[in-house]
């Protein structure tokens, strides 16, 4: 069994791994009538303010190996750790040297931002905070357009770039957040660690951002139950009901939704999705979207961007990018409807 130091070297410094990285609220359930033939193991824990769960076919892997990967990940991406890479960049520490994980995160973020015409943006945090969605914001006053315009001067993924091992900001007020895709990236890293050990069958779930390989303990492909609001868009659903089961075949899955994070002011509903181009909170008929992609970092980011696009623009996006698939749940009057791309297999 490898020591944690050996594990650290393998995950975070091995060149093959670096090259590889460049390469809805959900409920997991298993469904098959086949006789179990394989021995599976399950570990659970806490990470990134949520849970993680790994189900895999290999008795040799210890829980502390997964904990190590996720804790190491936080030293790069957690804004709650003062000495993390991302915190030091946000605090304009000129001495910080970025690692391969951050480089991949930034490169992928820029790629998805371009693909979504700027609607995915890892610098949108100050706008979200201005709309009272951040934990430190209180009061009833909505931001004025003047306030939003002022913030927009230092929002935009084009305002950050890499120069060697340094992250450069065009404006010192630029703030980077991984809220929209870093969790998906951590899911990918755990999955790749399992790949590096030769594990053929697994499911990785970090706060409902998932990645699968092979089959479950019953010998069939992993199946994910997607939940949706039990009632209409004006009922603020608390109870959820599983209605659609997606078969996940060596893919990743992430969900974004507006059905819980919003507020009302002056008779209008404001969703937590903020347009990084206009600065405005976006009223949308799209309640939730589940995106399926090869990499969970991509699924996570695209799901976020689609909430800003709305239903019709999201449909157009997936027509242009058939390498991704999606299941959307949206409002039609007082009822709910669903839309899925051809690659979504339901059971």
Short mmCIF file of C-alpha atoms in Angstrom, two decimals, residues 88 113 140 273:
data_model
loop_
_atom_site.label_atom_id
_atom_site.label_comp_id
_atom_site.label_asym_id
_atom_site.label_seq_id
_atom_site.Cartn_x
_atom_site.Cartn_y
_atom_site.Cartn_z
CA UNK A 88 -3.71 34.59 -2.24
CA UNK A 113 -16.71 30.96 -21.09
CA UNK A 140 -33.52 45.03 1.57
CA UNK A 273 -28.21 33.40 -11.29
#
